[in-house]
PDB file of C-alpha atoms in Angstrom:
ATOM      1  CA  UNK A   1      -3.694  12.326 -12.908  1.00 72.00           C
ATOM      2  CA  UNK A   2      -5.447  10.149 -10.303  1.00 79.00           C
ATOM      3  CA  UNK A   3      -5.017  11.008  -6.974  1.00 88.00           C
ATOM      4  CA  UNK A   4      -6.779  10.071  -3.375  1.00 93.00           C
ATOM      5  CA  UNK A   5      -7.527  12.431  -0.826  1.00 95.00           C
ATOM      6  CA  UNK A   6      -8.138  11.329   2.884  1.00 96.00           C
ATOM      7  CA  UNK A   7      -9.134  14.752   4.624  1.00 96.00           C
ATOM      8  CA  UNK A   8      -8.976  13.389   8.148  1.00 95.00           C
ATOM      9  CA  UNK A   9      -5.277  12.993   9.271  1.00 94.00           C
ATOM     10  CA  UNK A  10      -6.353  12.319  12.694  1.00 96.00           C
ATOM     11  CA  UNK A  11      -9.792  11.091  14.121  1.00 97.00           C
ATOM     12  CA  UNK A  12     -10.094  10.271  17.973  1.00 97.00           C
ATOM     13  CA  UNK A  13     -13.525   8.444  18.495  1.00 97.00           C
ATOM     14  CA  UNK A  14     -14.872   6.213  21.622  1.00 97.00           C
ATOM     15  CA  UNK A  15     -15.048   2.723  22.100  1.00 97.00           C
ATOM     16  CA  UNK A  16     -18.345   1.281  20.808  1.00 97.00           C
ATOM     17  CA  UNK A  17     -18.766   4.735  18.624  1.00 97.00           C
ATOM     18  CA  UNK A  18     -19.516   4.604  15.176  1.00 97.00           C
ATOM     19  CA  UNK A  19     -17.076   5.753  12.623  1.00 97.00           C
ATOM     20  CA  UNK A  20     -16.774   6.961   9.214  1.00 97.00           C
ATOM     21  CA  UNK A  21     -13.720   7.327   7.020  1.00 98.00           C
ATOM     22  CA  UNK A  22     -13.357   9.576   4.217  1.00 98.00           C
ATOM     23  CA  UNK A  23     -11.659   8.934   1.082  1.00 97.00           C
ATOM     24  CA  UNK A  24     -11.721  10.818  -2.180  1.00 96.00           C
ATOM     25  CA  UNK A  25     -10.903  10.109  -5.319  1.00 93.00           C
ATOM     26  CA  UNK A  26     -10.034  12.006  -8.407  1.00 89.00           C
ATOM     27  CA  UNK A  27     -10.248   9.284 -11.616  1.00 80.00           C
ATOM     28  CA  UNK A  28     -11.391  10.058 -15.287  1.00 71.00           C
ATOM     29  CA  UNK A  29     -13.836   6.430 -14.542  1.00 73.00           C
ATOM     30  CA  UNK A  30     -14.787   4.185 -12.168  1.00 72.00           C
ATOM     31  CA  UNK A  31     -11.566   2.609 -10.331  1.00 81.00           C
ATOM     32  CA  UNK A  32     -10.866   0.131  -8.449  1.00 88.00           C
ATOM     33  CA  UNK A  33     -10.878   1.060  -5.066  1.00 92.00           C
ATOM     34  CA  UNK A  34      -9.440  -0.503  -1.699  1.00 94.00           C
ATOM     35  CA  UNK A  35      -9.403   0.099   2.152  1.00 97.00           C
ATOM     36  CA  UNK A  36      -5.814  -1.284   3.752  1.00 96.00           C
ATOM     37  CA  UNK A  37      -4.980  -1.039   7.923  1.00 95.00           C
ATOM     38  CA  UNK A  38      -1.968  -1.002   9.249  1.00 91.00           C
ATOM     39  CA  UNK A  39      -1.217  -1.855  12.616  1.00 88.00           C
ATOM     40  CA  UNK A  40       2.058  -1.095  14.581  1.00 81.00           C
ATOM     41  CA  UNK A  41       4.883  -2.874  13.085  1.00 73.00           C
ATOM     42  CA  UNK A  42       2.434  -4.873  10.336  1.00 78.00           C
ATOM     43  CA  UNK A  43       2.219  -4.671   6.757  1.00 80.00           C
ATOM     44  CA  UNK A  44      -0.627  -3.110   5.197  1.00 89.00           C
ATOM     45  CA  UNK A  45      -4.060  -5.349   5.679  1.00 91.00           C
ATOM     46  CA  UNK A  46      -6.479  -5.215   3.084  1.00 92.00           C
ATOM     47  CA  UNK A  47      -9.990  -4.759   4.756  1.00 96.00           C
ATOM     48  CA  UNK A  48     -12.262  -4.267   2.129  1.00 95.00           C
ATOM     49  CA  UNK A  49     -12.226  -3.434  -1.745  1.00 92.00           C
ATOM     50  CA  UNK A  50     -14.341  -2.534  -4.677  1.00 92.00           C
ATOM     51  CA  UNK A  51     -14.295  -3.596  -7.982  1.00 85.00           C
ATOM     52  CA  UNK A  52     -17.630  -3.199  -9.607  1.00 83.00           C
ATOM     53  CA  UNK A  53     -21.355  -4.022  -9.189  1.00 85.00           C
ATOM     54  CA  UNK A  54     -23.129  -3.451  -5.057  1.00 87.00           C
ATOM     55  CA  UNK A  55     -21.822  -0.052  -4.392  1.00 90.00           C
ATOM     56  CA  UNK A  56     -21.583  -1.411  -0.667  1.00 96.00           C
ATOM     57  CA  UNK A  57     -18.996  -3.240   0.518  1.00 96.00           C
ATOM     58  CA  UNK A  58     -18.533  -5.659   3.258  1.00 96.00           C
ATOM     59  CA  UNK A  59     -14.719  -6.494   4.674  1.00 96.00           C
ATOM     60  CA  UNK A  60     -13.338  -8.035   7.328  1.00 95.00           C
ATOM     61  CA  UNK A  61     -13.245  -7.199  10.880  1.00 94.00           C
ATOM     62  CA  UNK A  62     -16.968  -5.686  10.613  1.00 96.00           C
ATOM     63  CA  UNK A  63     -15.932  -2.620   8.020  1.00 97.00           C
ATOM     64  CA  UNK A  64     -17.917  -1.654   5.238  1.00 98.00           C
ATOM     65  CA  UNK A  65     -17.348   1.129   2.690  1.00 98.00           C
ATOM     66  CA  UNK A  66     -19.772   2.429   0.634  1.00 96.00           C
ATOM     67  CA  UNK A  67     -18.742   3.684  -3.411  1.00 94.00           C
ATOM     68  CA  UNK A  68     -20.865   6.975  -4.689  1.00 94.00           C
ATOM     69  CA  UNK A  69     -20.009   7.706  -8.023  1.00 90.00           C
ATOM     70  CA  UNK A  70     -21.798  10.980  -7.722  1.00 91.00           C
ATOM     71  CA  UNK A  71     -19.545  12.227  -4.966  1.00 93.00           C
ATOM     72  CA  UNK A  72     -16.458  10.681  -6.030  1.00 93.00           C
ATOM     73  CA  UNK A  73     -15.908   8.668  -2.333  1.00 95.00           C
ATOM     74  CA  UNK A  74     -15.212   5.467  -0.993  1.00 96.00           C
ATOM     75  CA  UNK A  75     -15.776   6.131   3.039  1.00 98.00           C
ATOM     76  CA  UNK A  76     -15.108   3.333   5.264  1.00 98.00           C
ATOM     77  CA  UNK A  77     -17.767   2.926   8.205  1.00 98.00           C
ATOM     78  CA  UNK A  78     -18.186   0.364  11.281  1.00 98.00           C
ATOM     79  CA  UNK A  79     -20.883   0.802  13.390  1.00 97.00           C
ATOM     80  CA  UNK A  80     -19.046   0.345  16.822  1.00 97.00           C
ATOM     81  CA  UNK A  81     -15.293   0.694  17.177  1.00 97.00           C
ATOM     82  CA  UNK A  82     -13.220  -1.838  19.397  1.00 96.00           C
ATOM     83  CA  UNK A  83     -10.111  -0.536  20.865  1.00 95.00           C
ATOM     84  CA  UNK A  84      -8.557  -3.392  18.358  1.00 94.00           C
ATOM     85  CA  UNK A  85      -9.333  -0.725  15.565  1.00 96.00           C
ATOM     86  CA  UNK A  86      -6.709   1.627  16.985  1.00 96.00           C
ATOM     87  CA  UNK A  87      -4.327   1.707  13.738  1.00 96.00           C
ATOM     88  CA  UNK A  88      -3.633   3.574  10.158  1.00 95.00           C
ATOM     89  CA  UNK A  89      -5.842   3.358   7.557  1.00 97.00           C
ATOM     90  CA  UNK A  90      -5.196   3.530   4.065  1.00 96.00           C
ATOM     91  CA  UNK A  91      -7.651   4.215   1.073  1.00 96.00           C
ATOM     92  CA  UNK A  92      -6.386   3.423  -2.379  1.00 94.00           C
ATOM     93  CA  UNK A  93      -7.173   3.494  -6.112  1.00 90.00           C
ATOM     94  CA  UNK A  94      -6.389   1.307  -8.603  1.00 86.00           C
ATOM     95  CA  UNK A  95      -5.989   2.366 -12.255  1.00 74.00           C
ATOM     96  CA  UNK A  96      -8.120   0.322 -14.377  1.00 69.00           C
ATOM     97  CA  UNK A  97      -6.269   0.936 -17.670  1.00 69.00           C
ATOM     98  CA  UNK A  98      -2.978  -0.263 -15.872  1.00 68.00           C
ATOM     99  CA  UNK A  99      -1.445  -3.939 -16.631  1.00 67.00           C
ATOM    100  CA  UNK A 100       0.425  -3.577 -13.842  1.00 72.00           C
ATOM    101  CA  UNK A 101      -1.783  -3.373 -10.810  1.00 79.00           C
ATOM    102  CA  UNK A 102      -0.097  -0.058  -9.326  1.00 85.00           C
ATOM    103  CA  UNK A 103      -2.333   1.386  -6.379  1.00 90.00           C
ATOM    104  CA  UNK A 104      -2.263   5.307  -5.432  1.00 91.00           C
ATOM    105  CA  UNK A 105      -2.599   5.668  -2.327  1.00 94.00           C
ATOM    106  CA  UNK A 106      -3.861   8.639   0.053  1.00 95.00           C
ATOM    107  CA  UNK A 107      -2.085  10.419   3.366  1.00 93.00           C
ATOM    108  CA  UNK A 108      -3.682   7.878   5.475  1.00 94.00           C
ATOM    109  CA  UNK A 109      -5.742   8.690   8.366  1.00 96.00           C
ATOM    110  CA  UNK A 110      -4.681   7.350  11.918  1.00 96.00           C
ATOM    111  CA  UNK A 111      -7.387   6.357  14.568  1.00 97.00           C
ATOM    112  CA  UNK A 112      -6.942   6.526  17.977  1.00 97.00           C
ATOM    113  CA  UNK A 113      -9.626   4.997  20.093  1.00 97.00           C
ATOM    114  CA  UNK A 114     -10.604   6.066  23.078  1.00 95.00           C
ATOM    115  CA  UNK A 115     -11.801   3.631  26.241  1.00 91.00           C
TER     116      UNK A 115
ATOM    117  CA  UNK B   1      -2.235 -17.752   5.977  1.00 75.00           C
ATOM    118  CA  UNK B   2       0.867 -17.347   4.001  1.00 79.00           C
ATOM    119  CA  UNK B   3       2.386 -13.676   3.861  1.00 89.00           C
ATOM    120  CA  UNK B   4       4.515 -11.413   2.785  1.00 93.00           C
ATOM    121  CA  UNK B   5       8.143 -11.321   4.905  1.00 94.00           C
ATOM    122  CA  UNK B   6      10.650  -8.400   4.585  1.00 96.00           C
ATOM    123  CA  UNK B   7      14.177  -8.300   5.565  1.00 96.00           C
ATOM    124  CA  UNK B   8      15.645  -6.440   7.481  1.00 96.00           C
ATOM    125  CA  UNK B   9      13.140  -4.772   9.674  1.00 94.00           C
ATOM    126  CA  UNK B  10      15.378  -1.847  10.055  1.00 96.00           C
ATOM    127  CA  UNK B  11      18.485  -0.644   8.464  1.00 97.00           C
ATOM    128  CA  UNK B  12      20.637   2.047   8.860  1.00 98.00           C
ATOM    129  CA  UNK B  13      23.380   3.167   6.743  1.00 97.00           C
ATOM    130  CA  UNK B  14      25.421   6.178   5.189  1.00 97.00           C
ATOM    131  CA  UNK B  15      24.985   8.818   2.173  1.00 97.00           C
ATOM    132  CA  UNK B  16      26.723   6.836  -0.409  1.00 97.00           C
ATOM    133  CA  UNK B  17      26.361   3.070   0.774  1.00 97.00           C
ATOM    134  CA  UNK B  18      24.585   0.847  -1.462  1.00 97.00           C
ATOM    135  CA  UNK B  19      21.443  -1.052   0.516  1.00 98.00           C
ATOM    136  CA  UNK B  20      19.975  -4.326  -0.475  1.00 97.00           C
ATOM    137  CA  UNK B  21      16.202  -4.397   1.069  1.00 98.00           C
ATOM    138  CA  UNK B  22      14.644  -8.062   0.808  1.00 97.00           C
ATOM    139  CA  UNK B  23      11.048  -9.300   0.060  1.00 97.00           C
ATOM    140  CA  UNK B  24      10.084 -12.770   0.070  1.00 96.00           C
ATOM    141  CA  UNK B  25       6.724 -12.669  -1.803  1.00 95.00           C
ATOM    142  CA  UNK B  26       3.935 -15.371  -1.380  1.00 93.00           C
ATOM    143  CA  UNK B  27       5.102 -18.624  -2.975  1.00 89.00           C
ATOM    144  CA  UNK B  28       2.587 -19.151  -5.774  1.00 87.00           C
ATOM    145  CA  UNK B  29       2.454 -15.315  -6.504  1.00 90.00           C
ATOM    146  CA  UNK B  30       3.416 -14.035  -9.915  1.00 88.00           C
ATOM    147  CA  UNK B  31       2.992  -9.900  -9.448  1.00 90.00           C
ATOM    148  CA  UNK B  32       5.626  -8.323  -7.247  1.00 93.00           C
ATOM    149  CA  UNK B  33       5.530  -4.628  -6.315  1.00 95.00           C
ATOM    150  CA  UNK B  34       7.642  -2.186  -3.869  1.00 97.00           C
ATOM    151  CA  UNK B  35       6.158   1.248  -2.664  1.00 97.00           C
ATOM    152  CA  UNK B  36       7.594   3.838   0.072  1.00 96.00           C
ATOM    153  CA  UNK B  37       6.573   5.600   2.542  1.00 92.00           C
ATOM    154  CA  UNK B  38       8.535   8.803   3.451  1.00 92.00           C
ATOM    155  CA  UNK B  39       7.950  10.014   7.224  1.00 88.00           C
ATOM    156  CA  UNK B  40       4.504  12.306   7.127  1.00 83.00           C
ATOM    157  CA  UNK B  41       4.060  11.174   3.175  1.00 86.00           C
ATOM    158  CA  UNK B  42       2.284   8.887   1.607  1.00 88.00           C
ATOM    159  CA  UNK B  43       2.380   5.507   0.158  1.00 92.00           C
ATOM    160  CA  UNK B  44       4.328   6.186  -3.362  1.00 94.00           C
ATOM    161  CA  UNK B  45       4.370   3.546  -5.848  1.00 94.00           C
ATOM    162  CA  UNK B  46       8.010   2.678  -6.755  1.00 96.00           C
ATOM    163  CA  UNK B  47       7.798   0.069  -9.188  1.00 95.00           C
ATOM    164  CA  UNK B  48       6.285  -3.136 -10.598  1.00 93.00           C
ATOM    165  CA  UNK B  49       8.122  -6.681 -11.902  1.00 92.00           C
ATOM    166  CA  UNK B  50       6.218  -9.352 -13.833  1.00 89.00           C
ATOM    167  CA  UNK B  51       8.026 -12.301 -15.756  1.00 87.00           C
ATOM    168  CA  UNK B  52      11.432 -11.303 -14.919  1.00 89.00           C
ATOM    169  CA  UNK B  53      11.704  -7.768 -15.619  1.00 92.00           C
ATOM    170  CA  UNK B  54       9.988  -4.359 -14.938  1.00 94.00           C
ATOM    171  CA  UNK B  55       6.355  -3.835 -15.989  1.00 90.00           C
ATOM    172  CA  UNK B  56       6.053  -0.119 -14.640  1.00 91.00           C
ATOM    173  CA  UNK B  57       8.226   2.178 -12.840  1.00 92.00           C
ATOM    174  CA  UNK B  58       7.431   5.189 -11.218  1.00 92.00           C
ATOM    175  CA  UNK B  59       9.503   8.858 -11.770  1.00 92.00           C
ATOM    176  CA  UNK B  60      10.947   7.871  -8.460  1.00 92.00           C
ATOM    177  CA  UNK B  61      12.315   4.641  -9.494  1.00 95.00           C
ATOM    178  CA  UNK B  62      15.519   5.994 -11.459  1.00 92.00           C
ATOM    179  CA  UNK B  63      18.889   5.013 -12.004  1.00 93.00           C
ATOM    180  CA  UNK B  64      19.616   4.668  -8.665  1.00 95.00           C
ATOM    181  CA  UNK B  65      17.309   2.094  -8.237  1.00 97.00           C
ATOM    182  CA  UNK B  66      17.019  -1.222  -9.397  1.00 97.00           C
ATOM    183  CA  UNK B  67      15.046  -4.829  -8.748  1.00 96.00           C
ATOM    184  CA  UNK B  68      15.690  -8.576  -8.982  1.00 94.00           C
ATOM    185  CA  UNK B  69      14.369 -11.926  -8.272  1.00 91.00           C
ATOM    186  CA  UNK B  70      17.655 -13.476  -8.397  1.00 84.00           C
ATOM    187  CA  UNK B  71      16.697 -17.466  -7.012  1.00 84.00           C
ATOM    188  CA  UNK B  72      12.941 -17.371  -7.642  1.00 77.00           C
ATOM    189  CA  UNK B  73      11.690 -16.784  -4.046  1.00 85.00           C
ATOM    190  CA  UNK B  74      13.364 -13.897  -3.318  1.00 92.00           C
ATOM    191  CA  UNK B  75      12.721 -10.146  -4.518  1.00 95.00           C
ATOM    192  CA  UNK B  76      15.528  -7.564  -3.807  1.00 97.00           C
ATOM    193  CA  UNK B  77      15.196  -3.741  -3.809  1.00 98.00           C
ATOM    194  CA  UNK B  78      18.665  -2.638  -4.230  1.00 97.00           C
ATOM    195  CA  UNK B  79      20.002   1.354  -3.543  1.00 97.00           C
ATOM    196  CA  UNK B  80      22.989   1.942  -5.082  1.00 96.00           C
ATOM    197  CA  UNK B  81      24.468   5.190  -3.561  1.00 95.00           C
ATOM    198  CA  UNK B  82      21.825   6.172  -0.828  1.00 97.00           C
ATOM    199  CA  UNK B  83      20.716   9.721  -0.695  1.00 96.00           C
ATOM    200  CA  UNK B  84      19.295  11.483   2.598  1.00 97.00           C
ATOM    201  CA  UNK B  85      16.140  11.653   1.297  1.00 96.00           C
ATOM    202  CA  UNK B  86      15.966   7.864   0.497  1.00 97.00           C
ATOM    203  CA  UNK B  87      15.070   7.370   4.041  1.00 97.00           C
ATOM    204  CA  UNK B  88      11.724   5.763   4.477  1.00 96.00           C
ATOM    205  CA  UNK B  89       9.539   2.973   4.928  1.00 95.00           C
ATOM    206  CA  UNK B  90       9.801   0.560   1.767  1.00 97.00           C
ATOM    207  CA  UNK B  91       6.854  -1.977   1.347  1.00 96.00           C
ATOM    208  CA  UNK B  92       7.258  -5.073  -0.765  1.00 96.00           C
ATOM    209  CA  UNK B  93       3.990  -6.299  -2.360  1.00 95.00           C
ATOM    210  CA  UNK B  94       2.706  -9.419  -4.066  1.00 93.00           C
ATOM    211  CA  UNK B  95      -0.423 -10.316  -6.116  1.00 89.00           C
ATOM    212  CA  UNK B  96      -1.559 -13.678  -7.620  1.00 86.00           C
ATOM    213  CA  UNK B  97      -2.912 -11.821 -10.768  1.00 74.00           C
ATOM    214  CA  UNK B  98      -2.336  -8.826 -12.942  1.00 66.00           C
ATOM    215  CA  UNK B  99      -3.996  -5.441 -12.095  1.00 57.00           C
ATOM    216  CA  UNK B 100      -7.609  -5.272 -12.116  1.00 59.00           C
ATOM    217  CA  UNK B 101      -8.440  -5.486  -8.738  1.00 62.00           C
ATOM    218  CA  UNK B 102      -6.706  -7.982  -7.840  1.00 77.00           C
ATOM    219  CA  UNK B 103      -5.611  -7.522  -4.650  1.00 84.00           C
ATOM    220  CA  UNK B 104      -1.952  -7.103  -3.398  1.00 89.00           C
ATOM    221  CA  UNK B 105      -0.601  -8.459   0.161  1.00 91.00           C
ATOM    222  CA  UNK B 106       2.002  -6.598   1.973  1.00 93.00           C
ATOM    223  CA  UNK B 107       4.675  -7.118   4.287  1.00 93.00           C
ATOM    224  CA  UNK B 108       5.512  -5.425   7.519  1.00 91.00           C
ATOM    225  CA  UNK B 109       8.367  -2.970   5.411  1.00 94.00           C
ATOM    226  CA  UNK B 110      11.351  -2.180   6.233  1.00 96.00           C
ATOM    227  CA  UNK B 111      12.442   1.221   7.624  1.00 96.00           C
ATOM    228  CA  UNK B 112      15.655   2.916   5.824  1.00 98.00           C
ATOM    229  CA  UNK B 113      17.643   5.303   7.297  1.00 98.00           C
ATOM    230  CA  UNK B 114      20.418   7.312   5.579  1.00 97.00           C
ATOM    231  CA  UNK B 115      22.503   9.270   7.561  1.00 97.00           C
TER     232      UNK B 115
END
């Protein structure tokens, strides 16, 4: 069965830090594969997704996530966090042999940014 | 930017009591979708509704459960006898196309309390 694995629960980084994401994925082929925020009292955003082709992806708010076949990830990066960034963050798969568009999403990982 | 709007933002109600949660999807959207979010858990697929009727439904989504878009704008999540552990966050989602990385918009949710 597919399933996504965020390892990071919690991450507590520094305004203007980098930061990195992780996301797993366990998928017999390649899925379709999304980054969504979600900030206090909003829906889920999407920032970013994958669907084939550059394995690097550009989304909005300066995010980019990077797809390695070879390690089975989908890590979300941005090179200097804003205090703006301070939110949940969702990874998600999408199963390519469904008609139906159902995602599977992971635990989530919450960021707390730091001034 | 249009968006996803759920009603109410918050309910609370008793074991037994049937709850009507309420989605109005983006207007020219044809995929409609609700997931849930249990406290600490994560996002869990519920069920999907294309053309008037259900396109996939999750082991979740049983009796108990059931979905309408009764006037064409509207998309209803309705609990017929609430159980404790339907308490959650329930997410509507909408998508312009079918699966395949298209992507889905959310709204806000709305947060379900059984007591």
């Amino acid at each position: 069965a597919q399933s996504v694995t965020q390892p990071d629960i919690h991450i507590t980084v520094s305004e203007g830090a980098s930061l990195e994401l992780r996301c797993n994925y366990s998928y017999g082929a390649t899925p379709y594969l999304f980054w969504y925020v979600q900030s206090p009292g909003q829906g889920l955003q999407l920032l970013l997704k994958y669907f084939s082709g550059d394995t690097l992806v550009q989304g909005i708010k300066g995010f980019e996530a990077e797809f390695k076949r070879s390690q089975s990830s989908f890590n979300l990066r941005k090179p200097s966090v804003h205090w703006s960034d301070a939110a949940e963050y969702f990874c998600a798969v999408g199963d390519r042999s469904s008609n139906t568009g159902k995602l599977i999403f992971g635990q989530g990982t919450t960021l707390q940014v730091k001034p | 930017e249009p968006e996803v709007t759920q009603t109410p933002s918050h309910q609370v109600t008793q074991m037994g009591q049937e709850v009507i949660l309420r989605c109005v999807p983006i207007s020219n959207h044809l995929y409609f979708y609700w997931y849930r979010q249990i406290l600490g858990q994560k996002v869990e697929f519920l069920v999907s509704f294309y053309n008037n009727e259900i396109s996939e439904k999750s082991e979740i989504f049983d009796d108990q459960f059931s979905v309408e878009r009764p006037d064409g704008s509207n998309f209803t999540l309705k609990i017929r006898s609430t159980k404790l552990e339907d308490s959650a966050m329930y997410f509507c989602a909408s998508g312009a196309e079918r699966g395949r990385g298209e992507t889905q918009y959310f709204g806000p949710g709305t947060r379900l309390l059984v007591l």
